[in-house]
Coordinates of C-alpha atoms in Angstrom, one line a residue:
Chain C
M1 CA -10.4 -25.2 -4.9
E2 CA -13.7 -23.5 -5.5
R3 CA -12.5 -20.9 -8.0
T4 CA -15.9 -19.8 -8.9
R5 CA -16.9 -18.8 -5.4
L6 CA -17.3 -15.1 -5.3
M7 CA -18.6 -12.9 -2.6
A8 CA -18.8 -9.2 -3.1
Y9 CA -18.8 -7.0 0.0
D10 CA -20.4 -3.6 -0.4
D11 CA -18.6 -2.1 2.6
L12 CA -16.0 -2.6 5.3
R13 CA -18.7 -3.8 7.8
A14 CA -19.8 -6.6 5.6
F15 CA -16.2 -7.8 5.2
L16 CA -15.5 -7.6 8.9
A17 CA -18.6 -9.8 9.5
E18 CA -17.2 -12.4 7.0
L19 CA -13.8 -12.3 8.6
D20 CA -15.5 -12.9 12.0
K21 CA -17.5 -15.8 10.6
N22 CA -14.2 -17.4 9.5
G23 CA -12.4 -16.8 12.8
Q24 CA -10.2 -14.1 11.2
L25 CA -11.4 -11.2 13.4
L26 CA -10.2 -10.6 16.9
S27 CA -12.2 -8.1 18.9
I28 CA -10.4 -6.6 21.9
S29 CA -13.0 -5.2 24.4
E30 CA -10.7 -4.3 27.3
E31 CA -9.5 -0.7 27.4
V32 CA -6.4 0.0 25.5
T33 CA -4.3 3.2 25.0
A34 CA -4.3 4.8 21.6
E35 CA -0.5 4.7 21.9
P36 CA 1.4 2.5 22.1
D37 CA -1.2 -0.2 22.3
L38 CA -3.0 0.0 18.9
A39 CA 0.2 0.0 16.8
A40 CA 1.9 -2.5 19.0
A41 CA -1.0 -4.9 18.7
A42 CA -1.1 -4.5 14.9
N43 CA 2.7 -5.0 14.8
A44 CA 2.4 -8.1 16.9
V45 CA -0.5 -9.8 15.1
S46 CA 1.7 -10.8 12.2
R47 CA 3.4 -13.2 14.6
V48 CA 0.1 -14.7 15.8
E49 CA -1.2 -17.8 14.1
G50 CA -3.6 -16.9 11.3
S51 CA -2.7 -13.2 11.7
P52 CA -6.4 -12.1 12.1
A53 CA -7.9 -8.7 11.7
L54 CA -8.2 -6.7 14.9
Y55 CA -11.1 -4.6 16.1
F56 CA -10.9 -2.2 19.1
D57 CA -13.9 -0.3 20.5
N58 CA -12.6 0.7 24.0
V59 CA -9.8 3.2 23.6
Q60 CA -8.7 5.5 26.5
G61 CA -10.1 9.0 26.3
F62 CA -12.5 8.2 23.4
R63 CA -16.2 7.7 23.7
D64 CA -17.2 6.0 20.5
A65 CA -14.0 5.1 18.7
K66 CA -14.1 2.0 16.6
I67 CA -10.8 0.9 15.0
A68 CA -10.2 -1.9 12.5
L69 CA -6.6 -3.0 11.8
N70 CA -4.9 -5.8 9.8
V71 CA -8.0 -6.3 7.7
H72 CA -6.0 -7.5 4.7
G73 CA -3.1 -8.7 6.8
S74 CA -2.8 -12.4 6.2
W75 CA -3.1 -14.9 3.4
P76 CA -6.5 -16.1 4.8
N77 CA -7.7 -12.5 5.0
H78 CA -6.5 -11.8 1.4
A79 CA -8.2 -14.9 0.2
L80 CA -11.5 -13.9 1.9
A81 CA -11.2 -10.4 0.4
L82 CA -11.3 -12.1 -3.0
G83 CA -14.2 -14.3 -1.9
L84 CA -11.9 -17.4 -1.9
P85 CA -11.6 -20.1 0.7
P86 CA -9.3 -18.9 3.5
D87 CA -6.8 -21.8 2.9
T88 CA -6.2 -20.9 -0.7
L89 CA -2.5 -21.2 -1.5
V90 CA -0.6 -18.0 -2.2
R91 CA 0.3 -18.7 -5.8
E92 CA -3.3 -19.7 -6.4
Q93 CA -4.5 -16.4 -5.0
V94 CA -2.1 -14.5 -7.3
E95 CA -3.3 -16.6 -10.3
E96 CA -7.0 -16.0 -9.4
F97 CA -6.3 -12.3 -9.1
A98 CA -4.7 -12.4 -12.6
R99 CA -7.6 -14.4 -14.0
R100 CA -10.2 -11.9 -12.7
W101 CA -8.1 -9.1 -14.1
E102 CA -8.9 -10.5 -17.5
N103 CA -12.5 -9.4 -17.0
F104 CA -11.3 -5.8 -16.6
P105 CA -12.9 -3.3 -17.1
V106 CA -16.2 -3.9 -15.3
P107 CA -18.0 -0.5 -15.2
P108 CA -19.1 0.5 -11.7
V109 CA -22.7 1.1 -10.6
R110 CA -23.7 4.5 -9.3
R111 CA -25.9 4.3 -6.2
V112 CA -27.7 7.1 -4.3
S113 CA -28.0 7.6 -0.6
P114 CA -24.6 6.5 0.5
P115 CA -24.4 5.7 4.2
W116 CA -21.6 8.3 4.7
A117 CA -24.0 11.1 3.8
E118 CA -25.7 10.7 7.2
N119 CA -23.6 13.4 8.8
T120 CA -21.8 16.4 7.3
R121 CA -19.6 19.3 8.4
T122 CA -18.2 22.0 6.1
G123 CA -15.6 24.8 6.2
D124 CA -14.3 25.7 9.7
E125 CA -16.8 23.2 11.2
V126 CA -14.7 20.4 9.8
N127 CA -12.8 18.6 12.6
I128 CA -11.1 15.4 11.6
F129 CA -10.3 14.7 15.3
D130 CA -14.0 14.6 16.1
V131 CA -14.6 11.8 13.5
L132 CA -11.4 9.8 13.2
P133 CA -9.5 8.4 16.2
V134 CA -6.1 8.9 14.7
F135 CA -3.0 7.4 16.5
R136 CA 0.7 7.1 16.1
L137 CA 2.3 4.0 14.6
N138 CA 6.1 4.1 15.1
D139 CA 8.3 6.0 17.5
G140 CA 9.9 8.3 15.0
D141 CA 6.7 9.2 13.1
S142 CA 6.2 12.9 13.1
G143 CA 2.6 12.5 14.1
F144 CA -0.7 10.8 13.2
F145 CA -1.3 9.5 9.7
L146 CA -4.2 8.2 7.6
D147 CA -2.5 5.4 5.8
K148 CA -5.2 3.2 4.3
A149 CA -7.6 5.7 2.7
A150 CA -8.5 5.8 -1.0
V151 CA -7.5 9.2 -2.4
V152 CA -9.4 10.2 -5.5
S153 CA -8.4 12.9 -8.0
R154 CA -8.9 13.7 -11.7
D155 CA -6.6 14.9 -14.5
P156 CA -7.3 18.6 -14.6
T157 CA -6.5 18.7 -18.3
D158 CA -9.0 15.9 -19.0
P159 CA -11.6 16.0 -16.1
G160 CA -14.3 14.1 -18.0
N161 CA -12.1 11.1 -18.5
F162 CA -13.3 8.4 -16.0
G163 CA -10.3 6.2 -16.6
K164 CA -7.8 8.9 -15.8
Q165 CA -9.6 9.5 -12.5
N166 CA -7.2 8.0 -10.0
V167 CA -7.9 6.1 -6.8
G168 CA -4.8 5.4 -4.8
I169 CA -3.5 4.9 -1.3
Y170 CA -1.2 7.8 -0.3
R171 CA -0.2 8.5 3.2
L172 CA -1.8 11.6 4.8
E173 CA -0.3 13.3 7.9
V174 CA -3.0 14.9 10.1
K175 CA -1.7 18.4 10.7
G176 CA -4.8 20.1 12.1
P177 CA -8.6 19.8 12.3
R178 CA -8.9 20.3 8.6
R179 CA -5.3 20.2 7.3
L180 CA -3.4 17.2 6.0
G181 CA 0.0 16.5 4.5
L182 CA 0.1 14.3 1.3
Q183 CA 2.8 12.1 -0.1
P184 CA 2.5 11.8 -3.9
A185 CA 5.6 10.0 -5.2
P186 CA 6.5 11.6 -8.5
M187 CA 5.9 8.4 -10.4
H188 CA 2.4 8.0 -9.0
D189 CA -0.7 9.1 -10.9
I190 CA -1.8 11.7 -8.3
A191 CA 1.6 13.5 -8.8
I192 CA 0.8 13.8 -12.5
H193 CA -2.6 15.4 -11.6
L194 CA -1.0 17.7 -9.2
Q195 CA 1.7 18.8 -11.6
R196 CA -0.9 19.7 -14.3
A197 CA -2.9 21.7 -11.7
E198 CA 0.2 23.5 -10.5
E199 CA 1.4 24.3 -14.0
S200 CA -1.9 26.2 -14.3
H201 CA -1.5 27.7 -10.8
E202 CA -4.6 25.9 -9.6
D203 CA -5.5 23.8 -6.6
L204 CA -6.2 20.1 -7.2
P205 CA -9.7 18.9 -5.9
I206 CA -9.5 15.6 -4.0
A207 CA -11.7 13.2 -2.1
I208 CA -10.4 10.9 0.6
A209 CA -12.5 7.8 1.4
V210 CA -11.7 6.1 4.7
G211 CA -12.9 2.6 5.6
N212 CA -13.8 0.8 2.4
D213 CA -14.8 -2.6 1.1
P214 CA -11.8 -4.9 0.6
A215 CA -11.9 -4.9 -3.3
I216 CA -11.7 -1.1 -3.5
T217 CA -8.7 -1.1 -1.2
L218 CA -7.0 -3.9 -3.3
A219 CA -7.6 -2.0 -6.5
A220 CA -6.4 1.3 -5.0
A221 CA -3.2 -0.5 -4.0
T222 CA -2.7 -1.9 -7.5
P223 CA -0.2 0.0 -9.7
M224 CA -2.4 0.4 -12.7
A225 CA -1.7 2.2 -16.0
Y226 CA -2.5 5.9 -16.0
D227 CA -5.8 5.7 -17.9
Q228 CA -7.1 2.6 -16.2
S229 CA -9.9 2.9 -13.6
E230 CA -9.4 1.4 -10.2
Y231 CA -13.2 1.2 -9.8
E232 CA -13.3 -0.9 -13.0
L233 CA -10.7 -3.2 -11.6
A234 CA -12.6 -3.5 -8.3
G235 CA -15.6 -4.6 -10.3
A236 CA -13.5 -7.3 -12.0
L237 CA -12.0 -8.5 -8.6
R238 CA -15.4 -8.7 -6.9
G239 CA -17.2 -10.2 -9.8
E240 CA -19.8 -7.5 -10.0
P241 CA -19.9 -3.7 -10.5
A242 CA -18.3 -1.7 -7.7
P243 CA -20.9 0.6 -6.1
I244 CA -19.8 4.3 -6.3
A245 CA -21.4 7.6 -5.4
T246 CA -20.8 11.2 -6.3
A247 CA -19.0 13.2 -3.6
P248 CA -21.2 16.3 -3.0
L249 CA -18.6 19.0 -2.9
T250 CA -16.1 18.0 -5.6
G251 CA -18.2 15.7 -7.8
L252 CA -15.5 13.1 -7.6
D253 CA -16.5 9.4 -7.7
V254 CA -16.0 7.8 -4.3
P255 CA -17.0 4.4 -2.9
W256 CA -20.6 4.2 -2.0
G257 CA -19.9 2.2 1.1
S258 CA -17.1 4.2 2.8
E259 CA -17.2 5.0 6.5
V260 CA -15.9 8.6 6.1
V261 CA -15.4 10.9 3.0
L262 CA -13.2 14.0 3.2
E263 CA -13.3 16.5 0.4
G264 CA -11.1 19.5 -0.3
V265 CA -8.1 20.5 -2.4
V266 CA -4.4 19.9 -2.6
E267 CA -3.2 23.5 -2.3
G268 CA -1.3 24.3 -5.5
R269 CA 2.4 25.2 -5.4
K270 CA 2.6 24.8 -1.7
R271 CA 5.1 22.5 0.1
E272 CA 5.5 22.0 3.9
L273 CA 7.6 19.7 6.1
E274 CA 6.0 16.2 6.3
G275 CA 7.3 13.1 8.1
P276 CA 9.3 11.2 8.8
F277 CA 7.1 8.1 8.8
G278 CA 8.0 4.5 9.2
E279 CA 7.5 3.1 5.7
F280 CA 7.1 -0.2 4.0
T281 CA 10.8 -0.3 3.2
G282 CA 11.4 -1.0 6.9
H283 CA 13.0 2.4 7.2
Y284 CA 11.7 5.9 8.0
S285 CA 11.0 8.2 5.1
G286 CA 13.0 11.2 6.4
G287 CA 11.3 14.6 6.5
R288 CA 10.6 16.2 3.1
K289 CA 8.6 19.3 2.0
M290 CA 5.4 17.9 0.5
P291 CA 2.0 19.1 -0.6
V292 CA -0.8 20.2 1.8
V293 CA -4.5 19.4 1.7
R294 CA -7.2 21.7 2.9
V295 CA -10.3 19.8 3.9
D296 CA -13.5 21.7 3.1
R297 CA -16.2 19.0 3.8
I298 CA -16.4 15.9 5.9
S299 CA -19.2 13.3 5.5
Y300 CA -19.5 10.3 7.8
R301 CA -21.6 7.5 9.1
T302 CA -22.7 7.8 12.7
N303 CA -20.0 6.1 14.8
P304 CA -17.8 5.3 11.8
I305 CA -15.2 2.6 11.9
Y306 CA -11.7 3.9 11.4
E307 CA -9.7 1.5 9.2
S308 CA -5.9 1.8 9.4
L309 CA -2.9 -0.5 9.0
Y310 CA 0.4 -0.9 10.7
L311 CA 3.5 -0.8 8.5
G312 CA 7.2 -1.0 9.3
M313 CA 9.6 -3.9 9.0
P314 CA 8.2 -6.3 6.5
W315 CA 6.1 -8.4 6.5
T316 CA 3.2 -6.3 7.7
E317 CA -0.4 -5.9 6.5
L318 CA 0.8 -3.7 3.7
D319 CA 2.8 -6.5 2.1
Y320 CA -0.3 -8.7 1.9
L321 CA -2.3 -5.7 0.5
I322 CA 0.1 -4.8 -2.3
G323 CA 2.0 -8.0 -2.9
P324 CA -0.3 -10.0 -5.2
A325 CA -1.6 -6.8 -6.8
T326 CA 2.0 -5.8 -7.7
C327 CA 2.8 -9.3 -9.1
V328 CA -0.3 -9.3 -11.3
Q329 CA 0.1 -5.8 -12.7
L330 CA 3.7 -6.4 -13.6
Y331 CA 2.9 -9.8 -15.1
Q332 CA 0.1 -8.4 -17.3
Q333 CA 2.3 -5.6 -18.6
L334 CA 5.2 -7.9 -19.3
K335 CA 3.0 -10.5 -20.9
A336 CA 1.7 -7.9 -23.3
D337 CA 5.1 -7.5 -24.9
F338 CA 6.7 -10.9 -24.0
P339 CA 4.2 -13.8 -24.1
E340 CA 7.1 -16.0 -23.0
V341 CA 6.8 -14.7 -19.4
Q342 CA 5.3 -17.4 -17.1
A343 CA 5.0 -15.7 -13.7
V344 CA 6.1 -12.7 -11.7
N345 CA 6.8 -12.6 -7.9
A346 CA 7.2 -9.0 -7.0
M347 CA 6.0 -9.3 -3.4
Y348 CA 9.2 -8.1 -1.8
T349 CA 9.1 -4.5 -0.7
H350 CA 6.4 -3.6 -3.3
G351 CA 8.5 -5.0 -6.1
L352 CA 11.8 -3.2 -5.3
L353 CA 13.0 -6.8 -6.0
A354 CA 11.1 -8.9 -8.6
I355 CA 11.6 -12.4 -9.7
I356 CA 10.4 -13.3 -13.3
S357 CA 10.2 -16.7 -14.9
T358 CA 10.3 -16.8 -18.6
K359 CA 11.0 -18.9 -21.7
T360 CA 14.1 -17.7 -23.5
R361 CA 13.8 -17.4 -27.3
Y362 CA 17.5 -16.7 -27.9
G363 CA 20.6 -15.5 -26.1
G364 CA 20.1 -12.2 -24.3
F365 CA 16.3 -12.6 -24.2
A366 CA 16.1 -12.9 -20.4
K367 CA 18.0 -9.6 -19.9
A368 CA 15.6 -7.9 -22.3
V369 CA 12.7 -9.1 -20.1
G370 CA 14.4 -7.8 -17.0
M371 CA 14.9 -4.4 -18.7
R372 CA 11.3 -4.2 -19.8
A373 CA 10.2 -4.9 -16.2
M374 CA 12.2 -1.8 -15.2
T375 CA 10.4 0.4 -17.8
T376 CA 6.8 -0.6 -16.9
P377 CA 5.0 2.2 -15.0
H378 CA 5.6 0.5 -11.7
G379 CA 9.1 -0.5 -12.6
L380 CA 10.1 3.1 -13.1
G381 CA 9.9 3.5 -9.3
Y382 CA 10.7 0.0 -8.3
C383 CA 12.3 -3.1 -9.8
K384 CA 15.7 -2.1 -8.5
M385 CA 16.7 -5.7 -8.8
V386 CA 15.2 -8.1 -11.2
I387 CA 16.1 -11.8 -11.0
V388 CA 15.1 -13.7 -14.2
V389 CA 14.7 -17.5 -14.0
D390 CA 13.8 -20.2 -16.5
A391 CA 10.2 -21.0 -17.2
E392 CA 10.5 -24.3 -15.2
V393 CA 11.5 -22.3 -12.0
D394 CA 8.5 -21.2 -9.9
P395 CA 9.3 -17.7 -8.8
F396 CA 7.2 -18.2 -5.6
D397 CA 9.4 -21.2 -4.7
L398 CA 12.3 -19.3 -3.1
P399 CA 14.5 -22.4 -2.6
R400 CA 14.3 -23.1 -6.4
V401 CA 15.1 -19.5 -7.1
M402 CA 18.1 -19.7 -4.9
W403 CA 19.1 -22.9 -6.7
A404 CA 18.9 -21.1 -10.0
M405 CA 20.9 -18.1 -8.7
S406 CA 23.5 -20.3 -7.2
T407 CA 24.0 -22.6 -10.2
K408 CA 23.1 -20.6 -13.3
V409 CA 24.7 -17.2 -12.5
N410 CA 28.3 -16.4 -13.5
A411 CA 29.0 -12.8 -12.7
A412 CA 31.2 -12.5 -15.8
A413 CA 28.1 -12.2 -18.1
D414 CA 24.9 -12.6 -16.0
L415 CA 24.8 -9.2 -14.2
V416 CA 23.6 -6.1 -15.9
N417 CA 24.3 -3.0 -13.8
L418 CA 22.3 0.0 -15.2
P419 CA 23.5 3.4 -13.8
N420 CA 21.4 6.3 -12.5
L421 CA 17.9 5.2 -13.0
S422 CA 14.7 6.3 -11.3
V423 CA 13.5 4.7 -8.1
L424 CA 11.1 5.9 -5.4
H425 CA 12.5 8.4 -3.0
L426 CA 11.7 6.1 -0.1
D427 CA 14.4 3.6 -1.1
P428 CA 17.0 4.2 1.6
S429 CA 19.9 3.1 -0.6
S430 CA 19.1 5.6 -3.4
E431 CA 21.7 8.4 -3.8
P432 CA 20.5 11.1 -4.3
A433 CA 17.1 10.0 -3.1
G434 CA 15.1 8.9 -6.1
I435 CA 18.2 7.8 -8.1
S436 CA 19.8 4.3 -8.1
N437 CA 21.6 1.9 -10.2
K438 CA 19.5 -1.1 -11.1
L439 CA 20.6 -4.7 -11.4
I440 CA 19.4 -7.5 -13.6
I441 CA 20.5 -11.0 -12.5
D442 CA 20.1 -13.4 -15.4
A443 CA 19.7 -16.8 -13.7
T444 CA 18.3 -18.5 -16.8
T445 CA 20.2 -21.2 -18.7
P446 CA 22.2 -19.5 -21.5
V447 CA 20.7 -20.3 -24.9
P448 CA 22.4 -19.9 -28.4
P449 CA 24.1 -17.8 -29.5
D450 CA 25.0 -17.1 -25.9
R451 CA 26.9 -20.4 -25.4
R452 CA 28.3 -20.5 -21.9
G453 CA 28.7 -23.0 -19.1
R454 CA 27.9 -26.7 -18.9
F455 CA 24.2 -27.1 -18.4
E456 CA 23.4 -29.8 -20.9
Q457 CA 23.4 -32.6 -18.2
A458 CA 20.8 -31.4 -15.8
V459 CA 19.3 -33.8 -13.3
H460 CA 15.5 -34.1 -13.7
D461 CA 12.9 -35.6 -11.5
L462 CA 12.5 -39.3 -12.2
P463 CA 9.5 -40.0 -14.5
E464 CA 8.0 -42.1 -11.7
T465 CA 8.3 -39.4 -9.1
G466 CA 4.9 -37.9 -9.7
D467 CA 3.2 -41.2 -9.1
W468 CA 5.2 -41.7 -5.9
V469 CA 4.2 -38.3 -4.6
R470 CA 0.5 -39.4 -4.8
R471 CA 1.3 -42.9 -3.4
L472 CA 3.1 -41.5 -0.4
Q473 CA 0.4 -38.9 0.3
A474 CA -2.2 -41.6 0.2
V475 CA -0.2 -43.8 2.6
R476 CA 0.2 -40.8 4.9
K477 CA -3.5 -40.3 4.9
G478 CA -4.1 -44.0 5.6
K479 CA -5.5 -44.8 2.2
P480 CA -3.6 -47.5 0.3
Chain Z
M1 CA 7.7 22.3 27.9
T2 CA 9.5 22.3 24.5
C3 CA 9.0 20.2 21.4
P4 CA 10.5 16.8 22.0
R5 CA 11.9 16.8 18.4
C6 CA 13.2 20.3 17.7
D7 CA 13.2 21.9 21.2
H8 CA 11.0 24.8 20.0
S9 CA 9.0 26.5 22.7
T10 CA 5.7 27.3 20.9
I11 CA 3.4 24.4 21.2
A12 CA -0.3 24.4 20.2
V13 CA -3.2 22.2 21.3
M14 CA -4.5 20.4 18.3
A15 CA -7.3 18.4 20.0
T16 CA -8.5 17.3 23.4
S17 CA -9.9 13.9 24.4
P18 CA -13.7 13.4 24.0
V19 CA -13.7 12.1 27.6
P20 CA -12.5 15.3 29.4
D21 CA -9.0 15.7 30.8
V22 CA -7.6 12.3 29.6
W23 CA -5.2 13.6 27.0
E24 CA -4.4 16.4 24.6
L25 CA -2.9 16.3 21.1
L26 CA -0.1 18.8 20.9
R27 CA 1.8 20.2 17.9
C28 CA 5.0 22.1 17.5
A29 CA 4.6 25.4 15.6
R30 CA 8.1 25.1 14.0
C31 CA 8.6 21.4 13.0
G32 CA 5.1 20.1 13.1
Y33 CA 5.9 17.2 15.4
A34 CA 2.6 16.1 17.0
W35 CA 2.1 13.9 20.1
R36 CA -0.6 12.8 22.5
T37 CA 0.2 13.7 26.1
T38 CA -0.4 10.1 27.3
E39 CA 2.3 8.7 25.0
P40 CA 5.5 7.2 26.5
A41 CA 8.3 9.6 27.5
R42 CA 10.4 8.6 24.5
R43 CA 7.8 10.4 22.3
T44 CA 6.8 13.3 24.6
T45 CA 9.9 14.6 26.4
R46 CA 12.9 16.3 24.9
A47 CA 15.2 14.5 27.4
A48 CA 14.0 11.0 26.3
Y49 CA 13.4 11.7 22.6
P50 CA 15.8 9.6 20.5
K51 CA 18.7 11.6 19.0
V52 CA 18.3 10.0 15.6
F53 CA 14.9 11.6 15.1
Q54 CA 15.7 15.1 16.5
L55 CA 15.5 18.0 14.1
T56 CA 17.2 21.5 13.9
Q57 CA 16.1 24.6 12.0
A58 CA 18.9 23.7 9.5
D59 CA 17.4 20.2 8.9
I60 CA 14.0 21.8 8.3
D61 CA 15.5 24.3 5.8
A62 CA 17.4 21.6 4.0
A63 CA 14.4 19.2 3.5
V64 CA 13.9 18.5 -0.2
E65 CA 10.7 19.1 -2.1
V66 CA 8.8 16.0 -3.2
P67 CA 7.5 16.4 -5.8
V68 CA 9.2 19.5 -7.0
V69 CA 6.9 22.5 -7.7
P70 CA 6.8 23.0 -11.5
E71 CA 8.7 26.0 -12.9
Q72 CA 6.7 29.2 -13.6

């Protein structure tokens, strides 16, 4: 694999061109309806070979609508987003993501004349519907949502701290021409910013960047530590500084290459019914009273491309977008305390379930690793179940994980049921919402002083097997 | 016409199609449910709207705050 190949895209358009060059962009030129066609196509594409990105430019009732969906929604697309060959194996993509993370932080580069500065509307002239062709995804959704935008905010008690400036993807319900609902889960960074603003009875300035280069979106989807900058991760992922620009109204840092930038405030101490919305859990969120955004300025390219994603029953684009990022972040945080950790597979429902392989220094060690996963920043809202396996078990090889579970686990001593811990409100099994027991399944081989079971006579691959794999592969390819 | 989700009778026009007279985006003044007039009946009519997604005033009143507003 060409691990050194790197290609940095400065905007969504450059990446769409690269997807197209690799046969991973499907343009639909015949007229479609906004509903149900756009969401149904994006729902369907995960069942189509290669699961390409979709591009629509002929939507009923619109004049100039351009809509990109499923941009990150396959392993080939995810590989191309990282500048890797499209046939890169999943585990290799995760490892490459982790390797580039080691170059973090890569400071961004500030550029002038962003293309989104071409058109501007302010105050009551702002009309989101004139600029973004929003559409419904699932039947029970309460309306139309922006679900792939990078939302930028700063810590109001430390506004000069670039690292504490957060760039995250939070769903936004379009409630009017310049009014949005916002979902900040309490464990997410923007909720910390909002809480600090609300404690001072202030509004929280925010910028919302729609249609971005793929590295910004990957970084925004990565659960980073509170004081780590997503722009500095984007730079590490793309192998060169991420281009940013100053948003004119709020002074927030936004991607230079965005299609559309909205600016305004989260109105302090206000909550209003939002949702339901079909979520990544494969269930609707329910309706909750959530914060409200007032948009005071919109800046946009002429004929912008509206980038969105379909989500619902996994796997959807969202799982590709957040899967590897979640694995790597959890791996980095665990590795800092426990160098024995080998790999983390947290690709299932954003890490509500995680599989960790680790060496075990002494009896009880694997359970400690499982508990630490639950106390990482991401684990506080996820990691409801953690399966810990031996270092020799590849957590991405699910048949091997099932083997470990089926043979190593004795419920008498290998299950740790922790009561009443925090989990994200969207977990449909939490009761009350946001509270759940959490479970560690220790599927490692017990080591002293935890002497249990009869594991000393394990069957291993024959020493000659490796040679035979190569011989058989050569015969199959017709090379003796 | 009433809101497909909560049966409220005050409905506002949120937007109209750039090509005239193709569709409107409507929004319920009580529960905030929004729809495009060209969507299937299961999303646009009270009669066909799935029971599992229907809302009452009591449901709206009982919705929890996320995140909770900090104490004064």
